PDB file of C-alpha atoms in Angstrom:
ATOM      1  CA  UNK A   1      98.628 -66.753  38.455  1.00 63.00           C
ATOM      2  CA  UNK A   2      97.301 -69.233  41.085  1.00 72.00           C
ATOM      3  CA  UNK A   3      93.680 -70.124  40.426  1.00 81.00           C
ATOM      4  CA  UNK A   4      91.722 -67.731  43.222  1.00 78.00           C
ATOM      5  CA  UNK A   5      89.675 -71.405  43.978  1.00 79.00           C
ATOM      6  CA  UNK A   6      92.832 -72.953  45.443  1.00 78.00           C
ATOM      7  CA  UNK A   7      93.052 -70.305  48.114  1.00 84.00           C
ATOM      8  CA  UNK A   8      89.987 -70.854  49.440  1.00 83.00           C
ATOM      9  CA  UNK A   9      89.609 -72.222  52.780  1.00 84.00           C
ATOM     10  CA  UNK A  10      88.037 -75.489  52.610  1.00 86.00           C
ATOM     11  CA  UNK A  11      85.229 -76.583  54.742  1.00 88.00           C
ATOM     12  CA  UNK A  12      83.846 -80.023  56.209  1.00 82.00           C
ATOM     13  CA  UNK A  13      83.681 -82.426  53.166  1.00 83.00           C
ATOM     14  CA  UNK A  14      82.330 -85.393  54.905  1.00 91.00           C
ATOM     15  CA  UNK A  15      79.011 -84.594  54.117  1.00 94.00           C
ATOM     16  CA  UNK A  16      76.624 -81.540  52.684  1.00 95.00           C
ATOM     17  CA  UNK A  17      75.500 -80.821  56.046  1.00 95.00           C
ATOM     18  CA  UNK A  18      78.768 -80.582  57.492  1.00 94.00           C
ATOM     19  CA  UNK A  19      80.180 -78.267  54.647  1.00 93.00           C
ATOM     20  CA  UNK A  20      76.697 -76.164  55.142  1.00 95.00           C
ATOM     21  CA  UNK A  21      77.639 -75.299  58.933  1.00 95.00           C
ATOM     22  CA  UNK A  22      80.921 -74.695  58.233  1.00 95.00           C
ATOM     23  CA  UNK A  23      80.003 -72.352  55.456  1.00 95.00           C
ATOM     24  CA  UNK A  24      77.503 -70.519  57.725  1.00 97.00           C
ATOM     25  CA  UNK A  25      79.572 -70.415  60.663  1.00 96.00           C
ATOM     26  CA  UNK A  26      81.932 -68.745  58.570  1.00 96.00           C
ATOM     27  CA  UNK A  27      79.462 -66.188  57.153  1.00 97.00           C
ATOM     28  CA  UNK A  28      78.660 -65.304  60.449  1.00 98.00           C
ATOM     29  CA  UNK A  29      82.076 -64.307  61.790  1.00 97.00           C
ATOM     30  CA  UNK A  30      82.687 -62.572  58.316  1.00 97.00           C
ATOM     31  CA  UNK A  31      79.895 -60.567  59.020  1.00 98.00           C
ATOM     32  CA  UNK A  32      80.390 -59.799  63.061  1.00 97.00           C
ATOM     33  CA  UNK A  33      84.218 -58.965  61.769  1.00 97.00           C
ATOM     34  CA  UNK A  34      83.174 -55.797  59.797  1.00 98.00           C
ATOM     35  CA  UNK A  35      83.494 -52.489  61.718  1.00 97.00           C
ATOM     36  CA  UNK A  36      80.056 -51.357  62.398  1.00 97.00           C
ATOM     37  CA  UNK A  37      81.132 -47.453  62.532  1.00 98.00           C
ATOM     38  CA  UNK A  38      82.409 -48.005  59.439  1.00 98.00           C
ATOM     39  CA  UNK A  39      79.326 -49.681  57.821  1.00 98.00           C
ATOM     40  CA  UNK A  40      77.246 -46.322  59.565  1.00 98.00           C
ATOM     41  CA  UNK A  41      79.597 -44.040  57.767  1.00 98.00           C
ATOM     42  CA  UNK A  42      79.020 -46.013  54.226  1.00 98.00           C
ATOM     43  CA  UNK A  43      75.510 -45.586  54.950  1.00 98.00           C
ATOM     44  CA  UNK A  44      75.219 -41.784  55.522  1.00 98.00           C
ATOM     45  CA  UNK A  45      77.748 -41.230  52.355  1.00 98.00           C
ATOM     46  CA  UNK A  46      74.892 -42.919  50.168  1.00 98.00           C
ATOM     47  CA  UNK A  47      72.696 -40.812  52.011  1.00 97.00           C
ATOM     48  CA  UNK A  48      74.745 -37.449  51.272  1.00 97.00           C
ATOM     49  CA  UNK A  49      75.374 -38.287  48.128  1.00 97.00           C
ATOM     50  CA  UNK A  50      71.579 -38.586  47.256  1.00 96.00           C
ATOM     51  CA  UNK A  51      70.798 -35.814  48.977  1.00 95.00           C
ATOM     52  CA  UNK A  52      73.012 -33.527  46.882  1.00 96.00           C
ATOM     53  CA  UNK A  53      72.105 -34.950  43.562  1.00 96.00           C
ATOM     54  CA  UNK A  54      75.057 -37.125  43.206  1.00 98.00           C
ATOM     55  CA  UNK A  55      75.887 -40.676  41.659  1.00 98.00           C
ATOM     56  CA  UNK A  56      77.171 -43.737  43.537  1.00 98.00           C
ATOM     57  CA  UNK A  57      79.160 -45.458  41.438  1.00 98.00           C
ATOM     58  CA  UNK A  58      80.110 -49.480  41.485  1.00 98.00           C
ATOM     59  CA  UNK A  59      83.357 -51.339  40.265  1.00 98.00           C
ATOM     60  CA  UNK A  60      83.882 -54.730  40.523  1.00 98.00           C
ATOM     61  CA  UNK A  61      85.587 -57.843  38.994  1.00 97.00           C
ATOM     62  CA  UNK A  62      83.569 -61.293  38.632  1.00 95.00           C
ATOM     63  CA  UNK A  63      81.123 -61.992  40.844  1.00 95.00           C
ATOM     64  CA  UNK A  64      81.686 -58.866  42.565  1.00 97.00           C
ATOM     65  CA  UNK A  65      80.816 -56.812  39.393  1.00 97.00           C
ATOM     66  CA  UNK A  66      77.867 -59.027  39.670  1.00 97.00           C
ATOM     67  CA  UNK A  67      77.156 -58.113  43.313  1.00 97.00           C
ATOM     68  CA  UNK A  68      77.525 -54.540  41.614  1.00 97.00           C
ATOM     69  CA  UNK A  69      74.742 -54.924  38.685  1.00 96.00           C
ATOM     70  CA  UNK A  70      72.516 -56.347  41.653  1.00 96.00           C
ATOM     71  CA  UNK A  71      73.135 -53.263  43.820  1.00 96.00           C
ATOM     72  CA  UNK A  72      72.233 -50.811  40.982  1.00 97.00           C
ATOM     73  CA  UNK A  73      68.710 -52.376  40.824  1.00 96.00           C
ATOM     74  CA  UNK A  74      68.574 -52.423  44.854  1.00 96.00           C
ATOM     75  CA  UNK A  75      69.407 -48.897  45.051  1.00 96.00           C
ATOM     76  CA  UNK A  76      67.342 -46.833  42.574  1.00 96.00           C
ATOM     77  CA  UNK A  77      64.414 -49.344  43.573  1.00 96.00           C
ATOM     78  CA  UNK A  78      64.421 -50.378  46.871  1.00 95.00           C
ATOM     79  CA  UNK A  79      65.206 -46.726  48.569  1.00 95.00           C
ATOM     80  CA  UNK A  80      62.863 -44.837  45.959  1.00 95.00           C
ATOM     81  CA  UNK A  81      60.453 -42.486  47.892  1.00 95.00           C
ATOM     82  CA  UNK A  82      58.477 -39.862  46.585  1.00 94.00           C
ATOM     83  CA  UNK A  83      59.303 -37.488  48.650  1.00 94.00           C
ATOM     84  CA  UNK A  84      63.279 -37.667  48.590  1.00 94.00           C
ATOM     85  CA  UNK A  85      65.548 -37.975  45.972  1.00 94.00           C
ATOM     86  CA  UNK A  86      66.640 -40.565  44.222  1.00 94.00           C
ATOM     87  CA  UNK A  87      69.654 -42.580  44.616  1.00 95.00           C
ATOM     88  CA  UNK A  88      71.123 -42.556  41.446  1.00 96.00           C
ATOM     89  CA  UNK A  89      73.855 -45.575  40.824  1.00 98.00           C
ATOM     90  CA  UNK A  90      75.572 -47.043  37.917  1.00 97.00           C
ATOM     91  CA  UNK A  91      77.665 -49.921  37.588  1.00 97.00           C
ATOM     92  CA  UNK A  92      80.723 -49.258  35.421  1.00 97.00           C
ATOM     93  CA  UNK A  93      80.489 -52.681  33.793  1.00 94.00           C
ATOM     94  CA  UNK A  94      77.264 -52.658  33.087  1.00 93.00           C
ATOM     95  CA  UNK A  95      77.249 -50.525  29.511  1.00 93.00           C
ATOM     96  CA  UNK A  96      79.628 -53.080  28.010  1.00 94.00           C
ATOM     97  CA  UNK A  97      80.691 -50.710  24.990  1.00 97.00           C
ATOM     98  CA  UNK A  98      82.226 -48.426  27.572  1.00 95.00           C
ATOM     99  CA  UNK A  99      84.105 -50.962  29.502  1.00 95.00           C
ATOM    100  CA  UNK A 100      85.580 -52.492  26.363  1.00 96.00           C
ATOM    101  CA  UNK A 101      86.798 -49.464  24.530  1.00 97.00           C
ATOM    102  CA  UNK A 102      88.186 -48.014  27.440  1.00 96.00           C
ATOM    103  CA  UNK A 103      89.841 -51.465  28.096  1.00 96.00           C
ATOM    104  CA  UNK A 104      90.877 -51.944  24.637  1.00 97.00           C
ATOM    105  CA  UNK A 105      92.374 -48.372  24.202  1.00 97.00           C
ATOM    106  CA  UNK A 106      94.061 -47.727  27.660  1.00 96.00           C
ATOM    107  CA  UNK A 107      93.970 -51.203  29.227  1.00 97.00           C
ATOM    108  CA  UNK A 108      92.384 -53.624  31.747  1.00 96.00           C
ATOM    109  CA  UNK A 109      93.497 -51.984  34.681  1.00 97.00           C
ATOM    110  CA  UNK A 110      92.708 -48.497  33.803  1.00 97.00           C
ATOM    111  CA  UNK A 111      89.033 -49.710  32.474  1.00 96.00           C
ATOM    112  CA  UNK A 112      87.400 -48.385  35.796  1.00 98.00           C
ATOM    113  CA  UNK A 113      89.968 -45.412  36.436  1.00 98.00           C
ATOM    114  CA  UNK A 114      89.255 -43.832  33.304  1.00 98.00           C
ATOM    115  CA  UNK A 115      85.581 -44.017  33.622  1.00 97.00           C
ATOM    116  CA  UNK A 116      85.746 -42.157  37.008  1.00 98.00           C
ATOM    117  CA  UNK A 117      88.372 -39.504  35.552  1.00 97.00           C
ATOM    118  CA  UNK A 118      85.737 -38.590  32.959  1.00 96.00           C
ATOM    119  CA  UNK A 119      82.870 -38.917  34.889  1.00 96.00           C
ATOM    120  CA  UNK A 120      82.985 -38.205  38.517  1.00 97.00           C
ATOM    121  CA  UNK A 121      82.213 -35.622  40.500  1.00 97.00           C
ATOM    122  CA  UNK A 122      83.208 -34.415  44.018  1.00 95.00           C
ATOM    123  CA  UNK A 123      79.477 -34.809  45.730  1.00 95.00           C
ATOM    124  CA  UNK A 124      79.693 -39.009  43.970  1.00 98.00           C
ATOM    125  CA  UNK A 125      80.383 -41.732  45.688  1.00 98.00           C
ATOM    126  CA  UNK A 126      82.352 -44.342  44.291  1.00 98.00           C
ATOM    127  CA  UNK A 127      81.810 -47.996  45.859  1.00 98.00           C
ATOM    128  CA  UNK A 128      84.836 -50.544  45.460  1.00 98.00           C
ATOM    129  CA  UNK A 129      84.133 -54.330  45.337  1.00 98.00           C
ATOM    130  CA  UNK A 130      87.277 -56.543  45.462  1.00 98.00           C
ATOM    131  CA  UNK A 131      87.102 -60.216  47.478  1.00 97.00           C
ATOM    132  CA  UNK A 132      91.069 -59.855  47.335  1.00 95.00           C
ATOM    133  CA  UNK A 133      91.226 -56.220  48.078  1.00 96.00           C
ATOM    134  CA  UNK A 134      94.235 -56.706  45.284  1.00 96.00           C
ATOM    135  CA  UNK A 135      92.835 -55.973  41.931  1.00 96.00           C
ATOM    136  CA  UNK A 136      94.732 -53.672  40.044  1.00 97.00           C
ATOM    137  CA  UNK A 137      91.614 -51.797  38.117  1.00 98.00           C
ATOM    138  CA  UNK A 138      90.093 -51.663  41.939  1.00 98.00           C
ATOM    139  CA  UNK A 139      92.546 -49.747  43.290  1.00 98.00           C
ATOM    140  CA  UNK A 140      93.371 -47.672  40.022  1.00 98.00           C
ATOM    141  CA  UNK A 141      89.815 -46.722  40.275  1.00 98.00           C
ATOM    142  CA  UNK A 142      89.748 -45.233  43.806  1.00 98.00           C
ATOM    143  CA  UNK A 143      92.801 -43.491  43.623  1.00 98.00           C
ATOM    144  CA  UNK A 144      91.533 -41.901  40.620  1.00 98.00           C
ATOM    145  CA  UNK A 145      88.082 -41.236  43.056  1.00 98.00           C
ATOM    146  CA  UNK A 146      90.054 -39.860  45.731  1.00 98.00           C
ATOM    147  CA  UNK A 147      91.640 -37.296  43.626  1.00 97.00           C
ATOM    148  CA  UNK A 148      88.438 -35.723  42.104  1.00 97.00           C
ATOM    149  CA  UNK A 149      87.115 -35.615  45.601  1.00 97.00           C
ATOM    150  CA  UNK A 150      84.996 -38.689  45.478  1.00 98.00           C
ATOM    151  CA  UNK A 151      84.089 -40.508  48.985  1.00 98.00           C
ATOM    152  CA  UNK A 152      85.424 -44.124  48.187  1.00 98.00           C
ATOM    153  CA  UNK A 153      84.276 -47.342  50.171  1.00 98.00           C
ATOM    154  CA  UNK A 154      85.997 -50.801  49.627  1.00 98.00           C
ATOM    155  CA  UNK A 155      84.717 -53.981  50.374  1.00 98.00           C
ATOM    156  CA  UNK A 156      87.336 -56.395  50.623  1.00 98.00           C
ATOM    157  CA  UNK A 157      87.578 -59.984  52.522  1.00 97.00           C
ATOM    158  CA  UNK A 158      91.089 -62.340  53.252  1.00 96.00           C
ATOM    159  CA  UNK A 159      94.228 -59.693  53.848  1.00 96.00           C
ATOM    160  CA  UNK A 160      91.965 -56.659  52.907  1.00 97.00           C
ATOM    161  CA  UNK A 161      94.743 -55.969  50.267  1.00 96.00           C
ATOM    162  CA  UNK A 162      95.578 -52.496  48.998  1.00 97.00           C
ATOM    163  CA  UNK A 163      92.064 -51.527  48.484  1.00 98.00           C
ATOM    164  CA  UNK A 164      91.053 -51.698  52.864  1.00 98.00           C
ATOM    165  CA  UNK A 165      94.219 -49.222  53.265  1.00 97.00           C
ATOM    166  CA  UNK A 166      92.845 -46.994  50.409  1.00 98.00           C
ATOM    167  CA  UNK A 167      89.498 -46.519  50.768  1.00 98.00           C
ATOM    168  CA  UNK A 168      88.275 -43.990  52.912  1.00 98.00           C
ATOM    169  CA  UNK A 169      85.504 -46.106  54.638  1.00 98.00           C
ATOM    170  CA  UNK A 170      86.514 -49.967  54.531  1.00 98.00           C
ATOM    171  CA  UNK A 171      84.469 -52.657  54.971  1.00 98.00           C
ATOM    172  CA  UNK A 172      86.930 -55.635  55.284  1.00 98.00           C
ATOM    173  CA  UNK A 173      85.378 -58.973  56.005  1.00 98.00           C
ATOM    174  CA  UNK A 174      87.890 -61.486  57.473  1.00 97.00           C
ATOM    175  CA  UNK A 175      87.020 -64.613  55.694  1.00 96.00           C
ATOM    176  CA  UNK A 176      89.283 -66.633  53.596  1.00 95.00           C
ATOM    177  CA  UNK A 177      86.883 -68.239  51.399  1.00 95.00           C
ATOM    178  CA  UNK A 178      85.851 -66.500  47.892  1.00 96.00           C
ATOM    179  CA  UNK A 179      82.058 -67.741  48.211  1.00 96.00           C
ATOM    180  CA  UNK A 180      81.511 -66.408  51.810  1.00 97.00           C
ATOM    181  CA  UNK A 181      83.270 -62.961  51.272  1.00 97.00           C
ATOM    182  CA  UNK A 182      80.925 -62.353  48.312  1.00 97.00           C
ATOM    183  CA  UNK A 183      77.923 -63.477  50.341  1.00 98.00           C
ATOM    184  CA  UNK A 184      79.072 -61.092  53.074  1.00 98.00           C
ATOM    185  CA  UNK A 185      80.012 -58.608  50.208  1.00 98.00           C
ATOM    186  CA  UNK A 186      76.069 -59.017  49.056  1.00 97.00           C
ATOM    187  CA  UNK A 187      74.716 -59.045  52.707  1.00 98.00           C
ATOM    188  CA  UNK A 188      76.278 -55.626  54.010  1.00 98.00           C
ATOM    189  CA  UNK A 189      74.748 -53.892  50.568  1.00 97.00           C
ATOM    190  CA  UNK A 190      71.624 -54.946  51.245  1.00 97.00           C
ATOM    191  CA  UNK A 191      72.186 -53.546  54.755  1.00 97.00           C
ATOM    192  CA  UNK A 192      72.718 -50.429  53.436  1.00 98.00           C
ATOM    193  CA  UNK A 193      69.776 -50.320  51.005  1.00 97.00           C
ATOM    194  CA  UNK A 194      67.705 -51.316  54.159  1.00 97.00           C
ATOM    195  CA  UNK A 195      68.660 -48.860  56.244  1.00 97.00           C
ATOM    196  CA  UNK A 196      68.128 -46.017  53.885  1.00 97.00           C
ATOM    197  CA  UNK A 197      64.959 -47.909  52.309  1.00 95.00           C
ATOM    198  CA  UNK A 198      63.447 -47.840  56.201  1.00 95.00           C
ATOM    199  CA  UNK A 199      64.568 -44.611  57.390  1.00 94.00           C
ATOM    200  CA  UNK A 200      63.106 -42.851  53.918  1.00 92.00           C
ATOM    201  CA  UNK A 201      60.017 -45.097  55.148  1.00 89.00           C
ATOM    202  CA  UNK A 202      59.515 -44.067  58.240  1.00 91.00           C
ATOM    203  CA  UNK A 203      60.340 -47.683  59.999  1.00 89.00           C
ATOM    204  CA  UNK A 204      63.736 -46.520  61.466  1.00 74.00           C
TER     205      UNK A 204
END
């Protein structure tokens, strides 16, 4: 398997500031590449699935199960209000027992699918983080979403892979650069828990 460093695009190396324009310029047309519709429509299905007592589940690989642990805390926390309901949001790597057995007993790739088979329900949301938009357990994991009835969005950056042509609201960020699709990955979650965090505030 080629190391995923070596398909990074490579930026200025001539010096650090060089490299840190290239990198932001970068960022920014990652960003302005994702469909804005599309990032409206992940919004509201965070918003339904609150609403209706669901959970919003998070898969991920790497640092994108990272980006997944950090959205868990930005959820529940920075959209509480007392008068709505909670968003209620679980990352399916976090309880490491459960990821392991299911891994150990079924397999890697089916360590997210299984988890989702058992435990989802039609008003959940299940949120897919893949930089390639090719892992296998990604895409296992919202097919198995889609057939309980789950709404599934994908974030994916370079191609978009498999998992921008099989989630029902994609949010591809055309990047070829690992670092810059998870900081895009990271930004457009943090959109989302602003949005709801304001509107639930009052400072829509």
């Amino acid at each position: 398997m080629l190391d995923p460093r070596l398909q990074n695009k490579v930026f200025d190396a001539t010096s650090a500031a060089g490299f840190l324009r290239d990198y932001a310029e970068s960022l920014a047309r990652g960003l302005s590449s994702v469909d804005g519709e599309m990032l409206a429509r992940a919004c509201a299905a965070v918003k339904t699935c609150a609403e209706t007592g669901g959970t919003v589940y998070l898969v991920g690989n790497g640092g994108s199960a990272a980006i997944c642990d950090h959205l868990v805390c930005d959820l529940v926390k920075g959209t509480f209000h007392p008068e709505h309901k909670p968003v209620l949001a679980v990352s399916l790597t976090e309880n490491v027992a459960i990821y392991t057995a299911v891994a150990n007993d079924f397999g890697f790739e089916d360590a997210f699918s299984w988890q989702i088979s058992a435990r989802g329900r039609p008003n959940d949301v299940l949120i897919a983080v893949s930089s390639s938009g090719k892992s296998e357990n990604i895409i296992r994991a919202v097919v198995a979403a889609k057939e309980k009835g789950l709404s599934t969005i994908g974030l994916s950056g370079f191609g978009g892979g498999r998992l921008k042509e099989t989630a029902d609201i994609p949010l591809h960020v055309a990047v070829d650069n690992y670092g810059v699709v998870e900081d895009a990955h990271q930004a457009l979650l943090h959109a989302i828990v602003q949005m709801i965090g304001n509107e639930r505030d009052g400072r829509s």
